[in-house]
Backbone as a chain_set.jsonl record, in Angstrom:
{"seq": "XXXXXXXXXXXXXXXXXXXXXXXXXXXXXXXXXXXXXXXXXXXXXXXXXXXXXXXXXXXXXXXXXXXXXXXXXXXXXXXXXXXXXXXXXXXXXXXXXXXXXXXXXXXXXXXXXXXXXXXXXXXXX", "coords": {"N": [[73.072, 117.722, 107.698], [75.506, 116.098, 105.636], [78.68, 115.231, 106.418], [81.677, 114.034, 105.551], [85.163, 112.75, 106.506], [88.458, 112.451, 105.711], [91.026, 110.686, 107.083], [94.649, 109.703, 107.463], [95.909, 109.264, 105.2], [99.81, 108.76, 103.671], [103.413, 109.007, 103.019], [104.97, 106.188, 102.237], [106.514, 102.682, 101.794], [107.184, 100.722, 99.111], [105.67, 97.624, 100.082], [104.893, 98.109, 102.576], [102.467, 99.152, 105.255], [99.132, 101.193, 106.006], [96.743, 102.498, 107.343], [93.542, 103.867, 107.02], [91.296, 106.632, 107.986], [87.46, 107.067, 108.019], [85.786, 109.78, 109.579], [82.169, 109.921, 109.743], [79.586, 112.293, 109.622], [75.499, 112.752, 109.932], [74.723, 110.511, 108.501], [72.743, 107.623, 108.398], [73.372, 104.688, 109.925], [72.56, 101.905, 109.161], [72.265, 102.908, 106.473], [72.369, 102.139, 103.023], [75.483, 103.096, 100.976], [78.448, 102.957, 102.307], [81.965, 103.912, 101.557], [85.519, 103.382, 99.834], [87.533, 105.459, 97.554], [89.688, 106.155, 94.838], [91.869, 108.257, 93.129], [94.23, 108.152, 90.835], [97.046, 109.989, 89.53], [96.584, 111.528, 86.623], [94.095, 109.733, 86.197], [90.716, 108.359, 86.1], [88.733, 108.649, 89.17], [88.557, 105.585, 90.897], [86.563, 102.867, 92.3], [87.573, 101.474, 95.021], [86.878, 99.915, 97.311], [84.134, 99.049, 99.265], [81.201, 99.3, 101.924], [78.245, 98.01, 102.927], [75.811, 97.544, 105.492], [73.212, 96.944, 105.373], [72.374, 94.883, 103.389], [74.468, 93.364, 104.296], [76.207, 93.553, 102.32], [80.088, 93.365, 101.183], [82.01, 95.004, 98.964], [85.193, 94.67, 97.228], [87.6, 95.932, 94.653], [89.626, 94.3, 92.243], [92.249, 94.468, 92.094], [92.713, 95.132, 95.34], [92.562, 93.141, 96.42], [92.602, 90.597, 99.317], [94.6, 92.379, 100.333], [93.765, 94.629, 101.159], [91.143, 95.61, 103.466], [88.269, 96.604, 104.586], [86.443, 98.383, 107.357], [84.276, 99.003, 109.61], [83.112, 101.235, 112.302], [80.565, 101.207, 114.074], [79.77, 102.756, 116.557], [81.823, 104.793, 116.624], [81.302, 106.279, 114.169], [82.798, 106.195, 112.158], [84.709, 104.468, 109.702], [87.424, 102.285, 108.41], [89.911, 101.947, 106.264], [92.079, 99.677, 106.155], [95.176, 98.622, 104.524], [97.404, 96.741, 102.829], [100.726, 95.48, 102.26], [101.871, 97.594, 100.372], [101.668, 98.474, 96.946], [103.218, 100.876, 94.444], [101.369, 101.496, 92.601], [99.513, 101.687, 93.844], [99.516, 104.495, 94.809], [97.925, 107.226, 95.356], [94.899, 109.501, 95.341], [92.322, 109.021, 97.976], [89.315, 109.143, 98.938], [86.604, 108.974, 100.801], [83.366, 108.135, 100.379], [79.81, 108.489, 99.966], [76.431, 107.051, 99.997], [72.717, 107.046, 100.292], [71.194, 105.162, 98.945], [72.453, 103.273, 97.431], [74.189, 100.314, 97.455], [77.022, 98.011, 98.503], [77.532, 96.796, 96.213], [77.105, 98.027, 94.251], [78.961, 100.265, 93.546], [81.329, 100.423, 91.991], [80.115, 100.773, 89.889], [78.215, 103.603, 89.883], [78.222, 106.92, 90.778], [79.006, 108.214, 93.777], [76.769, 110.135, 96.439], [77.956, 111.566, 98.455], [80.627, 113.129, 99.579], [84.302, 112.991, 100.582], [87.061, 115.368, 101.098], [89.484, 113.998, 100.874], [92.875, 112.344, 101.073], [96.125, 111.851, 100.351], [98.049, 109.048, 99.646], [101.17, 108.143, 99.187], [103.613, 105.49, 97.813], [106.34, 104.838, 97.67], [108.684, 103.294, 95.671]], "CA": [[74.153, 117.846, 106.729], [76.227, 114.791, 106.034], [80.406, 115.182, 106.329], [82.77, 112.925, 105.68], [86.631, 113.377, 106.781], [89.444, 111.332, 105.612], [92.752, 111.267, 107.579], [95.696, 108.626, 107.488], [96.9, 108.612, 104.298], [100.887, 109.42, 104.01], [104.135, 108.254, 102.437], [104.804, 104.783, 102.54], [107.57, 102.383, 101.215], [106.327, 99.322, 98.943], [105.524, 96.53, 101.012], [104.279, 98.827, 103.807], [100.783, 99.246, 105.454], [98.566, 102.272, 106.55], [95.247, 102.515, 107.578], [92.733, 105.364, 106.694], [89.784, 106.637, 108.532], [86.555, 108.158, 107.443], [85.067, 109.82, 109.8], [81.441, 110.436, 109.005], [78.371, 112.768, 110.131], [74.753, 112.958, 109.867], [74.547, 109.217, 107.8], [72.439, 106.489, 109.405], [74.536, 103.419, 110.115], [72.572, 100.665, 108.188], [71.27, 103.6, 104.807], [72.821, 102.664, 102.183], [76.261, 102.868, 101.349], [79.951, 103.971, 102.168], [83.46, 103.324, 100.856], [86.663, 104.021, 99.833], [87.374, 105.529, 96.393], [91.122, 106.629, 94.591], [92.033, 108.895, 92.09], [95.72, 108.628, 90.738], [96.893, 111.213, 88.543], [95.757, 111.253, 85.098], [93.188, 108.85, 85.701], [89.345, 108.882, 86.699], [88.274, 108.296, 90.1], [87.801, 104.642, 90.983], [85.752, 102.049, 93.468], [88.309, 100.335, 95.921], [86.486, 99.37, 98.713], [82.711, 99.583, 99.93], [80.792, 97.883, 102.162], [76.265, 98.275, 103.249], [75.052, 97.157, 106.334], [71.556, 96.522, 104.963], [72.621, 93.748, 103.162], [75.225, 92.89, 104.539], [77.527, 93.731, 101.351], [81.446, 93.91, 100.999], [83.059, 94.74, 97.639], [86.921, 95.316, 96.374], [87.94, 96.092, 93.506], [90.032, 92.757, 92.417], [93.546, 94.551, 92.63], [93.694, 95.3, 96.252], [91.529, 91.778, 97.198], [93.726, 90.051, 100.045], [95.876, 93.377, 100.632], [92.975, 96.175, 101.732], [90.313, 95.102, 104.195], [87.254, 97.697, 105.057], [85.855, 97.717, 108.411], [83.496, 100.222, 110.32], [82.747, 100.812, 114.344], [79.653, 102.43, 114.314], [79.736, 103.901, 117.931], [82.753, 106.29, 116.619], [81.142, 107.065, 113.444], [84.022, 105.454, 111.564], [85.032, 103.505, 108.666], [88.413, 102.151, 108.212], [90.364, 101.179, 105.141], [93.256, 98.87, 106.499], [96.184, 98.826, 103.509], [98.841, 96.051, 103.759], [101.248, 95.263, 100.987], [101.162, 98.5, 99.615], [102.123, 99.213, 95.995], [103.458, 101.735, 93.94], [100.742, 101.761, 91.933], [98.129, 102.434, 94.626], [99.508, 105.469, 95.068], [96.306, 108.271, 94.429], [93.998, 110.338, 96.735], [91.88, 108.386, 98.28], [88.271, 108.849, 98.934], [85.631, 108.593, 101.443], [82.033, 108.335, 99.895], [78.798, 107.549, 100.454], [75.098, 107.293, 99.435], [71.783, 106.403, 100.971], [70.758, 104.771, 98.506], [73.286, 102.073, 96.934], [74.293, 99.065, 98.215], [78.108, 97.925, 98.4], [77.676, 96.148, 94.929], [76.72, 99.097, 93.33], [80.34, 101.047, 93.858], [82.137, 100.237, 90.808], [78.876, 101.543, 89.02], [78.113, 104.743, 90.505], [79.089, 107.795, 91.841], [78.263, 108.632, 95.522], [76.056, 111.148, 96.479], [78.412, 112.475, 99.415], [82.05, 112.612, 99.353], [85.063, 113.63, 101.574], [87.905, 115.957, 100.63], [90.175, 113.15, 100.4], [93.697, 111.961, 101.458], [96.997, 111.411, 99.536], [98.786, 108.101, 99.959], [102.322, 107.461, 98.471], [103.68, 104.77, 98.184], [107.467, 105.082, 97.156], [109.327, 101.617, 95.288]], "C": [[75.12, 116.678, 106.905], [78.161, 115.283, 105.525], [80.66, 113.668, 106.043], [84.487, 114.049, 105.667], [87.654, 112.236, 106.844], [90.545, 111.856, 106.549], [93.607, 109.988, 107.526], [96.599, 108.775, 106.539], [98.884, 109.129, 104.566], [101.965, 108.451, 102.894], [104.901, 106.82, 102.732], [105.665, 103.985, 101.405], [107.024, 101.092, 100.542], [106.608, 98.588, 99.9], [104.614, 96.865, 102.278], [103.035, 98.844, 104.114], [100.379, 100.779, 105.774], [97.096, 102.171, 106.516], [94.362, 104.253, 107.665], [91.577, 105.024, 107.606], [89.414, 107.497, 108.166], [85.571, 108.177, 108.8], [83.722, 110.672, 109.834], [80.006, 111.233, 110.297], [77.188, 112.915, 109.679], [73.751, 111.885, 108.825], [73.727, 108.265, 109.048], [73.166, 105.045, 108.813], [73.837, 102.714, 108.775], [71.833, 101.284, 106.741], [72.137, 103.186, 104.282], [73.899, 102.581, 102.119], [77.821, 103.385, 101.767], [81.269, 103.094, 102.383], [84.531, 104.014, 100.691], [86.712, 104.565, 98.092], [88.45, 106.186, 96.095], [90.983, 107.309, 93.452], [93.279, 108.861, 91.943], [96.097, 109.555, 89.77], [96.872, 110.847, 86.855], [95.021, 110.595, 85.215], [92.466, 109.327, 86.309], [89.645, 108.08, 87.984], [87.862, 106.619, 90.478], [87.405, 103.828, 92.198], [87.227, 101.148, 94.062], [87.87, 99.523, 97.003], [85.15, 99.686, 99.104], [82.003, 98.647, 101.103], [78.485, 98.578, 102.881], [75.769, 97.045, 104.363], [73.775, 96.501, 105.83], [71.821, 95.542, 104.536], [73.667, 92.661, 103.386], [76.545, 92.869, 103.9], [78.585, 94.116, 101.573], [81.846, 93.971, 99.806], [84.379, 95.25, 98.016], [86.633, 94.89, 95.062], [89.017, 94.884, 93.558], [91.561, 93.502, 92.463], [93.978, 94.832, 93.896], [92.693, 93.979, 96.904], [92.3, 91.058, 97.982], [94.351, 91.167, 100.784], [94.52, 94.258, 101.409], [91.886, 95.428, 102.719], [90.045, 96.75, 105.275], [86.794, 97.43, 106.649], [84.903, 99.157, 108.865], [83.434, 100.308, 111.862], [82.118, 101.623, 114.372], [79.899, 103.255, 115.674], [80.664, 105.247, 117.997], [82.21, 106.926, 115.159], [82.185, 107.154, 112.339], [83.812, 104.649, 110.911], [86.616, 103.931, 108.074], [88.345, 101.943, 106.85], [91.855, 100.647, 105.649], [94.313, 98.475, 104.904], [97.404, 98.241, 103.577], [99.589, 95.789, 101.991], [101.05, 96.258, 99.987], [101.855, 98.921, 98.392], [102.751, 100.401, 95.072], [102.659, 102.575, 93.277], [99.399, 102.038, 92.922], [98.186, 103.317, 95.115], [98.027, 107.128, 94.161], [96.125, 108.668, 95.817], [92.846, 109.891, 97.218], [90.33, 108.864, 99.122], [87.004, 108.188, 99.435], [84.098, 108.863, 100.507], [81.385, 107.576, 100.622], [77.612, 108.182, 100.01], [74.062, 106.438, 99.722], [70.673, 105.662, 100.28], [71.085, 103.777, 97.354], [73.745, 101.232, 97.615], [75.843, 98.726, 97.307], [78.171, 97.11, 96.885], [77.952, 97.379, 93.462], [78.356, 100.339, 92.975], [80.878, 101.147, 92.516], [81.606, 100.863, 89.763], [78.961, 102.756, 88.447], [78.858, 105.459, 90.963], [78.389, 108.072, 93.674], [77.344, 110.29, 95.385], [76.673, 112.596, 97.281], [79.962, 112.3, 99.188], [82.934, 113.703, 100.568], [85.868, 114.304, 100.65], [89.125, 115.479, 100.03], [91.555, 113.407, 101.244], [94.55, 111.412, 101.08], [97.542, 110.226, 100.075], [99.793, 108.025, 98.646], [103.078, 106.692, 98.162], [105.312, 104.516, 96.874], [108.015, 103.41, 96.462], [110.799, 101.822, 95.939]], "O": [[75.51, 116.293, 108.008], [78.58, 115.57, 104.404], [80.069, 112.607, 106.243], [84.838, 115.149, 105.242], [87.733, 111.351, 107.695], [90.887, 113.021, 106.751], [92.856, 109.014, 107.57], [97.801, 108.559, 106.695], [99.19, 109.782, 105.564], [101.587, 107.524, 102.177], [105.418, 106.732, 103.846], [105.646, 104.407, 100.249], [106.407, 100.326, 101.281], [107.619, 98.734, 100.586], [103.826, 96.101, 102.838], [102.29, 98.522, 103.189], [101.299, 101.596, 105.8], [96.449, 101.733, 105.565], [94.623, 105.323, 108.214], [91.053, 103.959, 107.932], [90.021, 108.531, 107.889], [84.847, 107.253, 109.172], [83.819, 111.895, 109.928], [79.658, 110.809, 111.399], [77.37, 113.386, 108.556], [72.605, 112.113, 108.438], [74.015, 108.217, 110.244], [73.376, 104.588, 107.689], [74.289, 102.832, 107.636], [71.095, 100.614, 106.019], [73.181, 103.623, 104.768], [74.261, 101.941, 103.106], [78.142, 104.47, 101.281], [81.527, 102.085, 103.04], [84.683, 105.113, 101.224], [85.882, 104.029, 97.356], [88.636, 107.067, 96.935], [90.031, 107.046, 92.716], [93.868, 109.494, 92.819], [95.148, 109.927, 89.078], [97.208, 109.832, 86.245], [94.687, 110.346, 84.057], [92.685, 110.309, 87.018], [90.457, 107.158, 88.059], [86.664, 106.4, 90.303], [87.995, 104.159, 93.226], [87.755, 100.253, 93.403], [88.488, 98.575, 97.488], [85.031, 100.892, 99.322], [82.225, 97.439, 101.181], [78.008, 99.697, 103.074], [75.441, 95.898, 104.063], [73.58, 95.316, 106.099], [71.516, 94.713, 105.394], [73.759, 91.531, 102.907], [77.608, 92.468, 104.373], [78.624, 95.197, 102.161], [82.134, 92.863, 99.353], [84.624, 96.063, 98.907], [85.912, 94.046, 94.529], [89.343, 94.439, 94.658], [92.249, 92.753, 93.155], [95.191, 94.889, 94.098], [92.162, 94.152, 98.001], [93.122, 90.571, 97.206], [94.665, 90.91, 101.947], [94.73, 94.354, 102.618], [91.987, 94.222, 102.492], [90.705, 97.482, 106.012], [86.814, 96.28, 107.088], [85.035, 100.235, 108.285], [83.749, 99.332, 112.543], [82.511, 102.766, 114.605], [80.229, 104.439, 115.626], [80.596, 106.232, 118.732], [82.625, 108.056, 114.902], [82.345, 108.191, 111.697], [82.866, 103.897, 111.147], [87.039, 104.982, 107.595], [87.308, 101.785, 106.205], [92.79, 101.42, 105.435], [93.601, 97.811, 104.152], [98.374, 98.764, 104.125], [99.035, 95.91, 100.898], [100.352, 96.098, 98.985], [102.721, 99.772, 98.593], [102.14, 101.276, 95.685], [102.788, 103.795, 93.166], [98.393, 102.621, 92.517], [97.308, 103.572, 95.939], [97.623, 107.592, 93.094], [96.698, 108.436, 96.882], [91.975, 110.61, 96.728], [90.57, 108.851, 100.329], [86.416, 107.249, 98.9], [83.941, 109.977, 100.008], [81.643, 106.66, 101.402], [77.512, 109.369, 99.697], [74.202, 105.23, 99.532], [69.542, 105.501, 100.738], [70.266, 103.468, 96.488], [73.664, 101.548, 98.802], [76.032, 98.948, 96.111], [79.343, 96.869, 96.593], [78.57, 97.484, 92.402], [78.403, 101.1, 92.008], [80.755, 102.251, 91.986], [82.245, 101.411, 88.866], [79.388, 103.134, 87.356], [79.929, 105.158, 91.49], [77.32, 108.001, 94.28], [77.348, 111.178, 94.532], [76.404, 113.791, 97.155], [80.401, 111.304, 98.614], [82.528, 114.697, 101.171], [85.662, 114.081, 99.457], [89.757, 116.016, 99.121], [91.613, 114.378, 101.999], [94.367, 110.2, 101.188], [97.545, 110.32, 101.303], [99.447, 107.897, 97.471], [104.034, 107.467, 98.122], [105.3, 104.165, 95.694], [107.537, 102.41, 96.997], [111.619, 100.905, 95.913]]}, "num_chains": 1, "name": "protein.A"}
């Protein structure tokens, strides 16, 4: 059975940083792929961040490109989302996924196959 479990998000003053972690169970490291993904209110769900071992792939989405930076450490079963310069507008619930069978390009696409419960970030002006 594959989990995922977000925790970090929180309220946060523009300009500010915060870093999220997903951490995940029963995924093999280099299947496929896993990311970050936001929902703010009224809108759909979208791709912020992914990245696939197998090929080596990283995407962002082009508004947090410079500001967000993904990372993983397999041995904890972890994947960050690092969050610097943080907006008003990237305030949403934020979104661990993943799927063993897309590749970090594919994000923006698709939906995931697995997903976490998620994690509010606020991000006050």
């Amino acid at each position: 059975e594959v989990q995922l479990v977000e925790s970090g998000g929180g309220l946060v003053q523009a300009g500010g940083s915060l870093r999220l972690s997903c951490v995940h169970s029963g995924l093999i490291h280099d299947d496929g792929v896993i990311g970050w993904f936001r929902q703010a209110p009224g809108k759909e769900r979208e791709g912020v961040s992914c990245l696939s071992e197998y090929d080596s792939g990283i995407w962002y989405t082009t508004s947090v490109k410079g500001r967000f930076t993904i990372s993983k450490d397999n041995a904890k079963n972890t994947v960050y989302l690092q969050m610097n310069n943080l907006k008003p507008e990237d305030t949403a619930v934020y979104y661990c996924g993943a799927d063993p069978d897309l590749f970090a390009g594919d994000c923006p696409h698709y939906g995931m196959e697995y997903w976490g419960k998620g994690t509010l970030v606020t991000v006050s002006s």
